[in-house]
Amino acid sequence: MTADLRVLVTRPAGQADSLITALGDAGFTPLHMPMLQIDALDPLPGAQRQRVLDLDLYTHVIFVSANAARLGMAQIQDYWPQLPAGQTFWAVGESTAMCLQAEGLEVSRPEQDMSSEGLLAMPGLSDLRLQRVLIVKGEGGRRFLEEQLRARGATVDSLECYRRGYAAHDALECQKLVLGREPALILISSGEGLERLTGLLQPEEHTNLAVTTLLVPSERVAEQALILGWKNVKCADNASDSAMLAAATAWREAHLGETQH
Protein backbone atom coordinates (compact mmCIF):
# COMPACT_ATOMS: atom_id res chain seq x y z
CA MET A 1 0.00 0.00 0.00
CA THR A 2 1.17 3.49 -0.72
CA ALA A 3 1.13 6.43 1.62
CA ASP A 4 -1.67 8.12 -0.33
CA LEU A 5 -4.03 5.27 0.61
CA ARG A 6 -3.47 5.71 4.34
CA VAL A 7 -6.59 6.88 6.13
CA LEU A 8 -6.71 8.03 9.76
CA VAL A 9 -9.97 7.13 11.53
CA THR A 10 -10.69 9.23 14.64
CA ARG A 11 -13.88 7.62 15.96
CA PRO A 12 -13.97 6.59 19.64
CA ALA A 13 -12.62 3.18 20.61
CA GLY A 14 -15.21 0.46 20.11
CA GLN A 15 -17.06 2.46 17.45
CA ALA A 16 -14.55 2.36 14.62
CA ASP A 17 -14.17 -1.36 13.95
CA SER A 18 -16.77 -1.72 11.21
CA LEU A 19 -15.54 1.37 9.37
CA ILE A 20 -11.91 0.26 9.65
CA THR A 21 -12.84 -3.16 8.25
CA ALA A 22 -14.77 -1.60 5.37
CA LEU A 23 -11.88 0.72 4.52
CA GLY A 24 -9.42 -2.17 4.59
CA ASP A 25 -11.65 -4.26 2.34
CA ALA A 26 -11.83 -1.33 -0.08
CA GLY A 27 -8.03 -1.18 -0.41
CA PHE A 28 -7.17 1.58 2.05
CA THR A 29 -4.64 1.30 4.86
CA PRO A 30 -6.60 2.47 7.90
CA LEU A 31 -4.91 3.91 10.98
CA HIS A 32 -6.87 4.54 14.19
CA MET A 33 -6.45 7.23 16.82
CA PRO A 34 -9.67 8.03 18.70
CA MET A 35 -10.13 11.69 19.55
CA LEU A 36 -12.96 11.25 22.06
CA GLN A 37 -13.92 8.70 24.68
CA ILE A 38 -17.48 7.91 25.75
CA ASP A 39 -18.31 7.22 29.40
CA ALA A 40 -21.77 6.07 30.48
CA LEU A 41 -23.42 7.98 33.31
CA ASP A 42 -24.26 5.05 35.54
CA PRO A 43 -26.01 5.44 37.88
CA LEU A 44 -27.95 8.31 36.39
CA PRO A 45 -28.27 11.52 38.44
CA GLY A 46 -31.66 11.89 40.12
CA ALA A 47 -33.23 14.29 37.60
CA GLN A 48 -32.17 12.12 34.67
CA ARG A 49 -33.45 8.96 36.37
CA GLN A 50 -36.83 10.62 36.88
CA ARG A 51 -37.12 11.23 33.15
CA VAL A 52 -36.65 7.51 32.56
CA LEU A 53 -39.36 6.77 35.13
CA ASP A 54 -41.64 9.27 33.36
CA LEU A 55 -41.02 7.75 29.93
CA ASP A 56 -44.72 7.05 29.36
CA LEU A 57 -45.47 10.80 29.56
CA TYR A 58 -43.56 11.56 26.33
CA THR A 59 -45.16 11.40 22.89
CA HIS A 60 -41.81 11.40 21.04
CA VAL A 61 -38.43 9.98 22.08
CA ILE A 62 -35.49 11.16 19.98
CA PHE A 63 -32.06 9.50 20.04
CA VAL A 64 -29.35 11.77 18.66
CA SER A 65 -26.50 9.25 18.26
CA ALA A 66 -25.62 5.58 18.35
CA ASN A 67 -24.14 6.18 21.82
CA ALA A 68 -27.47 7.62 22.94
CA ALA A 69 -29.31 4.61 21.51
CA ARG A 70 -26.98 2.05 23.05
CA LEU A 71 -26.51 3.63 26.48
CA GLY A 72 -29.93 5.25 26.71
CA MET A 73 -31.78 2.04 25.94
CA ALA A 74 -29.69 0.20 28.54
CA GLN A 75 -30.90 2.68 31.16
CA ILE A 76 -34.51 2.68 29.91
CA GLN A 77 -34.75 -1.12 29.90
CA ASP A 78 -33.65 -1.25 33.54
CA TYR A 79 -36.91 0.51 34.45
CA TRP A 80 -39.12 -0.43 31.50
CA PRO A 81 -38.62 -4.09 30.53
CA GLN A 82 -41.78 -3.56 28.46
CA LEU A 83 -41.86 -0.13 26.84
CA PRO A 84 -44.99 2.02 27.06
CA ALA A 85 -47.30 1.90 24.04
CA GLY A 86 -48.15 4.68 21.62
CA GLN A 87 -44.83 6.50 21.46
CA THR A 88 -42.90 7.48 18.36
CA PHE A 89 -39.18 6.76 18.41
CA TRP A 90 -36.84 8.82 16.25
CA ALA A 91 -33.17 8.47 15.27
CA VAL A 92 -31.00 11.18 13.74
CA GLY A 93 -28.94 8.74 11.66
CA GLU A 94 -28.67 5.28 10.20
CA SER A 95 -26.38 3.72 12.83
CA THR A 96 -28.58 5.13 15.61
CA ALA A 97 -31.67 3.63 13.99
CA MET A 98 -29.95 0.26 13.61
CA CYS A 99 -29.12 0.19 17.34
CA LEU A 100 -32.77 0.83 18.19
CA GLN A 101 -34.09 -1.64 15.65
CA ALA A 102 -31.84 -4.28 17.21
CA GLU A 103 -33.86 -3.71 20.40
CA GLY A 104 -37.09 -4.36 18.50
CA LEU A 105 -38.20 -0.75 18.11
CA GLU A 106 -39.89 0.76 15.09
CA VAL A 107 -37.89 3.89 14.32
CA SER A 108 -38.33 6.90 12.06
CA ARG A 109 -35.24 8.60 10.67
CA PRO A 110 -34.21 10.93 7.83
CA GLU A 111 -33.36 9.13 4.62
CA GLN A 112 -30.84 11.63 3.24
CA ASP A 113 -29.88 14.49 5.56
CA MET A 114 -28.95 12.50 8.67
CA SER A 115 -28.68 15.47 11.03
CA SER A 116 -30.82 17.44 13.44
CA GLU A 117 -31.85 19.60 10.51
CA GLY A 118 -32.87 16.53 8.50
CA LEU A 119 -34.86 15.16 11.43
CA LEU A 120 -36.70 18.45 11.87
CA ALA A 121 -37.74 18.38 8.23
CA MET A 122 -39.77 15.19 8.78
CA PRO A 123 -43.56 15.67 8.77
CA GLY A 124 -44.21 14.00 12.11
CA LEU A 125 -42.31 16.72 13.97
CA SER A 126 -43.81 19.76 12.24
CA ASP A 127 -46.51 20.61 14.81
CA LEU A 128 -45.80 19.64 18.42
CA ARG A 129 -48.30 21.71 20.35
CA LEU A 130 -49.33 20.03 23.64
CA GLN A 131 -46.80 17.23 23.05
CA ARG A 132 -43.86 16.21 25.20
CA VAL A 133 -40.53 15.23 23.67
CA LEU A 134 -37.61 13.45 25.31
CA ILE A 135 -34.17 13.86 23.69
CA VAL A 136 -31.73 11.08 24.61
CA LYS A 137 -28.20 12.44 24.29
CA GLY A 138 -24.86 13.01 25.97
CA GLU A 139 -24.01 15.82 28.34
CA GLY A 140 -23.77 19.23 26.71
CA GLY A 141 -23.64 19.42 22.93
CA ARG A 142 -25.75 21.48 20.56
CA ARG A 143 -29.06 22.89 21.80
CA PHE A 144 -30.35 23.51 18.28
CA LEU A 145 -32.73 20.53 18.21
CA GLU A 146 -34.18 21.32 21.61
CA GLU A 147 -34.72 24.98 20.70
CA GLN A 148 -36.41 24.15 17.40
CA LEU A 149 -38.75 21.61 18.99
CA ARG A 150 -39.77 24.14 21.64
CA ALA A 151 -40.43 26.70 18.92
CA ARG A 152 -42.89 24.20 17.43
CA GLY A 153 -44.84 24.03 20.68
CA ALA A 154 -43.31 21.00 22.39
CA THR A 155 -42.37 20.58 26.02
CA VAL A 156 -38.82 19.24 25.74
CA ASP A 157 -36.66 17.38 28.26
CA SER A 158 -33.25 15.78 27.85
CA LEU A 159 -32.05 12.42 29.11
CA GLU A 160 -28.27 12.79 29.32
CA CYS A 161 -26.92 9.26 29.63
CA TYR A 162 -23.23 9.62 28.75
CA ARG A 163 -20.32 12.00 28.87
CA ARG A 164 -17.92 12.79 26.03
CA GLY A 165 -14.33 13.48 26.96
CA TYR A 166 -11.06 13.85 25.13
CA ALA A 167 -9.22 10.57 24.68
CA ALA A 168 -5.88 10.64 26.46
CA HIS A 169 -3.13 11.26 23.94
CA ASP A 170 0.27 12.81 24.19
CA ALA A 171 0.60 15.60 21.62
CA LEU A 172 3.91 14.17 20.39
CA GLU A 173 2.28 10.76 19.95
CA CYS A 174 -0.42 12.29 17.80
CA GLN A 175 2.02 14.35 15.77
CA LYS A 176 4.21 11.30 15.18
CA LEU A 177 1.27 9.28 13.89
CA VAL A 178 -0.23 12.02 11.74
CA LEU A 179 3.00 13.44 10.39
CA GLY A 180 5.19 10.32 10.45
CA ARG A 181 2.71 7.99 8.74
CA GLU A 182 1.51 10.77 6.42
CA PRO A 183 -2.14 9.84 5.98
CA ALA A 184 -3.52 11.72 3.02
CA LEU A 185 -7.07 11.48 4.38
CA ILE A 186 -8.36 12.00 7.94
CA LEU A 187 -11.92 10.94 8.78
CA ILE A 188 -13.60 13.18 11.34
CA SER A 189 -16.78 12.08 13.14
CA SER A 190 -17.75 15.25 15.00
CA GLY A 191 -16.88 18.85 15.67
CA GLU A 192 -15.53 17.94 19.09
CA GLY A 193 -13.21 15.33 17.60
CA LEU A 194 -12.00 17.91 15.09
CA GLU A 195 -11.23 20.37 17.88
CA ARG A 196 -9.29 17.69 19.75
CA LEU A 197 -7.20 16.72 16.71
CA THR A 198 -6.46 20.34 15.87
CA GLY A 199 -5.46 21.04 19.47
CA LEU A 200 -3.02 18.11 19.51
CA LEU A 201 -1.20 19.43 16.47
CA GLN A 202 1.09 22.40 16.97
CA PRO A 203 0.28 25.34 14.66
CA GLU A 204 3.38 24.87 12.54
CA GLU A 205 2.67 21.15 12.13
CA HIS A 206 -0.95 21.88 11.39
CA THR A 207 0.17 24.25 8.64
CA ASN A 208 2.36 21.52 7.17
CA LEU A 209 -0.70 19.31 6.62
CA ALA A 210 -1.59 21.17 3.44
CA VAL A 211 -1.56 17.91 1.48
CA THR A 212 -3.88 16.18 3.97
CA THR A 213 -7.61 16.14 3.29
CA LEU A 214 -10.17 16.15 6.09
CA LEU A 215 -13.35 14.15 5.43
CA VAL A 216 -16.13 15.45 7.68
CA PRO A 217 -19.76 14.33 8.23
CA SER A 218 -21.62 17.61 7.66
CA GLU A 219 -21.41 21.11 6.22
CA ARG A 220 -21.46 22.47 9.76
CA VAL A 221 -18.28 20.58 10.67
CA ALA A 222 -16.75 21.55 7.30
CA GLU A 223 -17.24 25.22 8.13
CA GLN A 224 -15.71 24.62 11.56
CA ALA A 225 -12.66 22.97 9.96
CA LEU A 226 -12.08 25.91 7.65
CA ILE A 227 -12.32 28.32 10.59
CA LEU A 228 -9.74 26.21 12.46
CA GLY A 229 -7.33 26.60 9.53
CA TRP A 230 -7.66 23.32 7.62
CA LYS A 231 -7.28 23.87 3.89
CA ASN A 232 -8.55 20.72 2.18
CA VAL A 233 -11.97 19.73 3.52
CA LYS A 234 -14.41 17.30 1.90
CA CYS A 235 -17.93 16.61 3.16
CA ALA A 236 -19.58 13.18 3.26
CA ASP A 237 -23.36 12.86 3.08
CA ASN A 238 -23.44 11.96 6.78
CA ALA A 239 -21.41 10.16 9.47
CA SER A 240 -22.50 6.58 8.64
CA ASP A 241 -20.00 3.91 7.59
CA SER A 242 -21.50 3.74 4.10
CA ALA A 243 -21.40 7.51 3.56
CA MET A 244 -17.84 7.83 4.86
CA LEU A 245 -16.64 4.91 2.73
CA ALA A 246 -18.36 6.29 -0.37
CA ALA A 247 -16.80 9.72 0.16
CA ALA A 248 -13.35 8.23 0.81
CA THR A 249 -13.61 6.13 -2.35
CA ALA A 250 -14.68 9.15 -4.41
CA TRP A 251 -11.78 11.15 -2.96
CA ARG A 252 -9.32 8.36 -3.83
CA GLU A 253 -10.51 8.17 -7.43
CA ALA A 254 -10.19 11.92 -7.84
CA HIS A 255 -6.86 12.05 -5.97
CA LEU A 256 -5.23 9.22 -7.93
CA GLY A 257 -6.59 10.66 -11.16
CA GLU A 258 -4.82 13.96 -10.40
CA THR A 259 -1.51 12.25 -9.62
CA GLN A 260 -1.57 10.35 -12.92
CA HIS A 261 -1.83 13.54 -14.99
Coordinates of C-alpha atoms in Angstrom, one line a residue:
M1 CA 0.0 0.0 0.0
T2 CA 1.2 3.5 -0.7
A3 CA 1.1 6.4 1.6
D4 CA -1.7 8.1 -0.3
L5 CA -4.0 5.3 0.6
R6 CA -3.5 5.7 4.3
V7 CA -6.6 6.9 6.1
L8 CA -6.7 8.0 9.8
V9 CA -10.0 7.1 11.5
T10 CA -10.7 9.2 14.6
R11 CA -13.9 7.6 16.0
P12 CA -14.0 6.6 19.6
A13 CA -12.6 3.2 20.6
G14 CA -15.2 0.5 20.1
Q15 CA -17.1 2.5 17.5
A16 CA -14.6 2.4 14.6
D17 CA -14.2 -1.4 14.0
S18 CA -16.8 -1.7 11.2
L19 CA -15.5 1.4 9.4
I20 CA -11.9 0.3 9.6
T21 CA -12.8 -3.2 8.2
A22 CA -14.8 -1.6 5.4
L23 CA -11.9 0.7 4.5
G24 CA -9.4 -2.2 4.6
D25 CA -11.7 -4.3 2.3
A26 CA -11.8 -1.3 -0.1
G27 CA -8.0 -1.2 -0.4
F28 CA -7.2 1.6 2.1
T29 CA -4.6 1.3 4.9
P30 CA -6.6 2.5 7.9
L31 CA -4.9 3.9 11.0
H32 CA -6.9 4.5 14.2
M33 CA -6.4 7.2 16.8
P34 CA -9.7 8.0 18.7
M35 CA -10.1 11.7 19.5
L36 CA -13.0 11.3 22.1
Q37 CA -13.9 8.7 24.7
I38 CA -17.5 7.9 25.8
D39 CA -18.3 7.2 29.4
A40 CA -21.8 6.1 30.5
L41 CA -23.4 8.0 33.3
D42 CA -24.3 5.1 35.5
P43 CA -26.0 5.4 37.9
L44 CA -27.9 8.3 36.4
P45 CA -28.3 11.5 38.4
G46 CA -31.7 11.9 40.1
A47 CA -33.2 14.3 37.6
Q48 CA -32.2 12.1 34.7
R49 CA -33.4 9.0 36.4
Q50 CA -36.8 10.6 36.9
R51 CA -37.1 11.2 33.1
V52 CA -36.7 7.5 32.6
L53 CA -39.4 6.8 35.1
D54 CA -41.6 9.3 33.4
L55 CA -41.0 7.7 29.9
D56 CA -44.7 7.1 29.4
L57 CA -45.5 10.8 29.6
Y58 CA -43.6 11.6 26.3
T59 CA -45.2 11.4 22.9
H60 CA -41.8 11.4 21.0
V61 CA -38.4 10.0 22.1
I62 CA -35.5 11.2 20.0
F63 CA -32.1 9.5 20.0
V64 CA -29.3 11.8 18.7
S65 CA -26.5 9.3 18.3
A66 CA -25.6 5.6 18.3
N67 CA -24.1 6.2 21.8
A68 CA -27.5 7.6 22.9
A69 CA -29.3 4.6 21.5
R70 CA -27.0 2.1 23.1
L71 CA -26.5 3.6 26.5
G72 CA -29.9 5.3 26.7
M73 CA -31.8 2.0 25.9
A74 CA -29.7 0.2 28.5
Q75 CA -30.9 2.7 31.2
I76 CA -34.5 2.7 29.9
Q77 CA -34.7 -1.1 29.9
D78 CA -33.6 -1.2 33.5
Y79 CA -36.9 0.5 34.4
W80 CA -39.1 -0.4 31.5
P81 CA -38.6 -4.1 30.5
Q82 CA -41.8 -3.6 28.5
L83 CA -41.9 -0.1 26.8
P84 CA -45.0 2.0 27.1
A85 CA -47.3 1.9 24.0
G86 CA -48.2 4.7 21.6
Q87 CA -44.8 6.5 21.5
T88 CA -42.9 7.5 18.4
F89 CA -39.2 6.8 18.4
W90 CA -36.8 8.8 16.3
A91 CA -33.2 8.5 15.3
V92 CA -31.0 11.2 13.7
G93 CA -28.9 8.7 11.7
E94 CA -28.7 5.3 10.2
S95 CA -26.4 3.7 12.8
T96 CA -28.6 5.1 15.6
A97 CA -31.7 3.6 14.0
M98 CA -29.9 0.3 13.6
C99 CA -29.1 0.2 17.3
L100 CA -32.8 0.8 18.2
Q101 CA -34.1 -1.6 15.6
A102 CA -31.8 -4.3 17.2
E103 CA -33.9 -3.7 20.4
G104 CA -37.1 -4.4 18.5
L105 CA -38.2 -0.7 18.1
E106 CA -39.9 0.8 15.1
V107 CA -37.9 3.9 14.3
S108 CA -38.3 6.9 12.1
R109 CA -35.2 8.6 10.7
P110 CA -34.2 10.9 7.8
E111 CA -33.4 9.1 4.6
Q112 CA -30.8 11.6 3.2
D113 CA -29.9 14.5 5.6
M114 CA -28.9 12.5 8.7
S115 CA -28.7 15.5 11.0
S116 CA -30.8 17.4 13.4
E117 CA -31.9 19.6 10.5
G118 CA -32.9 16.5 8.5
L119 CA -34.9 15.2 11.4
L120 CA -36.7 18.5 11.9
A121 CA -37.7 18.4 8.2
M122 CA -39.8 15.2 8.8
P123 CA -43.6 15.7 8.8
G124 CA -44.2 14.0 12.1
L125 CA -42.3 16.7 14.0
S126 CA -43.8 19.8 12.2
D127 CA -46.5 20.6 14.8
L128 CA -45.8 19.6 18.4
R129 CA -48.3 21.7 20.4
L130 CA -49.3 20.0 23.6
Q131 CA -46.8 17.2 23.1
R132 CA -43.9 16.2 25.2
V133 CA -40.5 15.2 23.7
L134 CA -37.6 13.5 25.3
I135 CA -34.2 13.9 23.7
V136 CA -31.7 11.1 24.6
K137 CA -28.2 12.4 24.3
G138 CA -24.9 13.0 26.0
E139 CA -24.0 15.8 28.3
G140 CA -23.8 19.2 26.7
G141 CA -23.6 19.4 22.9
R142 CA -25.7 21.5 20.6
R143 CA -29.1 22.9 21.8
F144 CA -30.3 23.5 18.3
L145 CA -32.7 20.5 18.2
E146 CA -34.2 21.3 21.6
E147 CA -34.7 25.0 20.7
Q148 CA -36.4 24.2 17.4
L149 CA -38.7 21.6 19.0
R150 CA -39.8 24.1 21.6
A151 CA -40.4 26.7 18.9
R152 CA -42.9 24.2 17.4
G153 CA -44.8 24.0 20.7
A154 CA -43.3 21.0 22.4
T155 CA -42.4 20.6 26.0
V156 CA -38.8 19.2 25.7
D157 CA -36.7 17.4 28.3
S158 CA -33.3 15.8 27.8
L159 CA -32.1 12.4 29.1
E160 CA -28.3 12.8 29.3
C161 CA -26.9 9.3 29.6
Y162 CA -23.2 9.6 28.8
R163 CA -20.3 12.0 28.9
R164 CA -17.9 12.8 26.0
G165 CA -14.3 13.5 27.0
Y166 CA -11.1 13.8 25.1
A167 CA -9.2 10.6 24.7
A168 CA -5.9 10.6 26.5
H169 CA -3.1 11.3 23.9
D170 CA 0.3 12.8 24.2
A171 CA 0.6 15.6 21.6
L172 CA 3.9 14.2 20.4
E173 CA 2.3 10.8 19.9
C174 CA -0.4 12.3 17.8
Q175 CA 2.0 14.4 15.8
K176 CA 4.2 11.3 15.2
L177 CA 1.3 9.3 13.9
V178 CA -0.2 12.0 11.7
L179 CA 3.0 13.4 10.4
G180 CA 5.2 10.3 10.5
R181 CA 2.7 8.0 8.7
E182 CA 1.5 10.8 6.4
P183 CA -2.1 9.8 6.0
A184 CA -3.5 11.7 3.0
L185 CA -7.1 11.5 4.4
I186 CA -8.4 12.0 7.9
L187 CA -11.9 10.9 8.8
I188 CA -13.6 13.2 11.3
S189 CA -16.8 12.1 13.1
S190 CA -17.7 15.2 15.0
G191 CA -16.9 18.9 15.7
E192 CA -15.5 17.9 19.1
G193 CA -13.2 15.3 17.6
L194 CA -12.0 17.9 15.1
E195 CA -11.2 20.4 17.9
R196 CA -9.3 17.7 19.7
L197 CA -7.2 16.7 16.7
T198 CA -6.5 20.3 15.9
G199 CA -5.5 21.0 19.5
L200 CA -3.0 18.1 19.5
L201 CA -1.2 19.4 16.5
Q202 CA 1.1 22.4 17.0
P203 CA 0.3 25.3 14.7
E204 CA 3.4 24.9 12.5
E205 CA 2.7 21.2 12.1
H206 CA -1.0 21.9 11.4
T207 CA 0.2 24.3 8.6
N208 CA 2.4 21.5 7.2
L209 CA -0.7 19.3 6.6
A210 CA -1.6 21.2 3.4
V211 CA -1.6 17.9 1.5
T212 CA -3.9 16.2 4.0
T213 CA -7.6 16.1 3.3
L214 CA -10.2 16.1 6.1
L215 CA -13.3 14.2 5.4
V216 CA -16.1 15.4 7.7
P217 CA -19.8 14.3 8.2
S218 CA -21.6 17.6 7.7
E219 CA -21.4 21.1 6.2
R220 CA -21.5 22.5 9.8
V221 CA -18.3 20.6 10.7
A222 CA -16.7 21.5 7.3
E223 CA -17.2 25.2 8.1
Q224 CA -15.7 24.6 11.6
A225 CA -12.7 23.0 10.0
L226 CA -12.1 25.9 7.6
I227 CA -12.3 28.3 10.6
L228 CA -9.7 26.2 12.5
G229 CA -7.3 26.6 9.5
W230 CA -7.7 23.3 7.6
K231 CA -7.3 23.9 3.9
N232 CA -8.5 20.7 2.2
V233 CA -12.0 19.7 3.5
K234 CA -14.4 17.3 1.9
C235 CA -17.9 16.6 3.2
A236 CA -19.6 13.2 3.3
D237 CA -23.4 12.9 3.1
N238 CA -23.4 12.0 6.8
A239 CA -21.4 10.2 9.5
S240 CA -22.5 6.6 8.6
D241 CA -20.0 3.9 7.6
S242 CA -21.5 3.7 4.1
A243 CA -21.4 7.5 3.6
M244 CA -17.8 7.8 4.9
L245 CA -16.6 4.9 2.7
A246 CA -18.4 6.3 -0.4
A247 CA -16.8 9.7 0.2
A248 CA -13.4 8.2 0.8
T249 CA -13.6 6.1 -2.4
A250 CA -14.7 9.1 -4.4
W251 CA -11.8 11.1 -3.0
R252 CA -9.3 8.4 -3.8
E253 CA -10.5 8.2 -7.4
A254 CA -10.2 11.9 -7.8
H255 CA -6.9 12.0 -6.0
L256 CA -5.2 9.2 -7.9
G257 CA -6.6 10.7 -11.2
E258 CA -4.8 14.0 -10.4
T259 CA -1.5 12.2 -9.6
Q260 CA -1.6 10.4 -12.9
H261 CA -1.8 13.5 -15.0

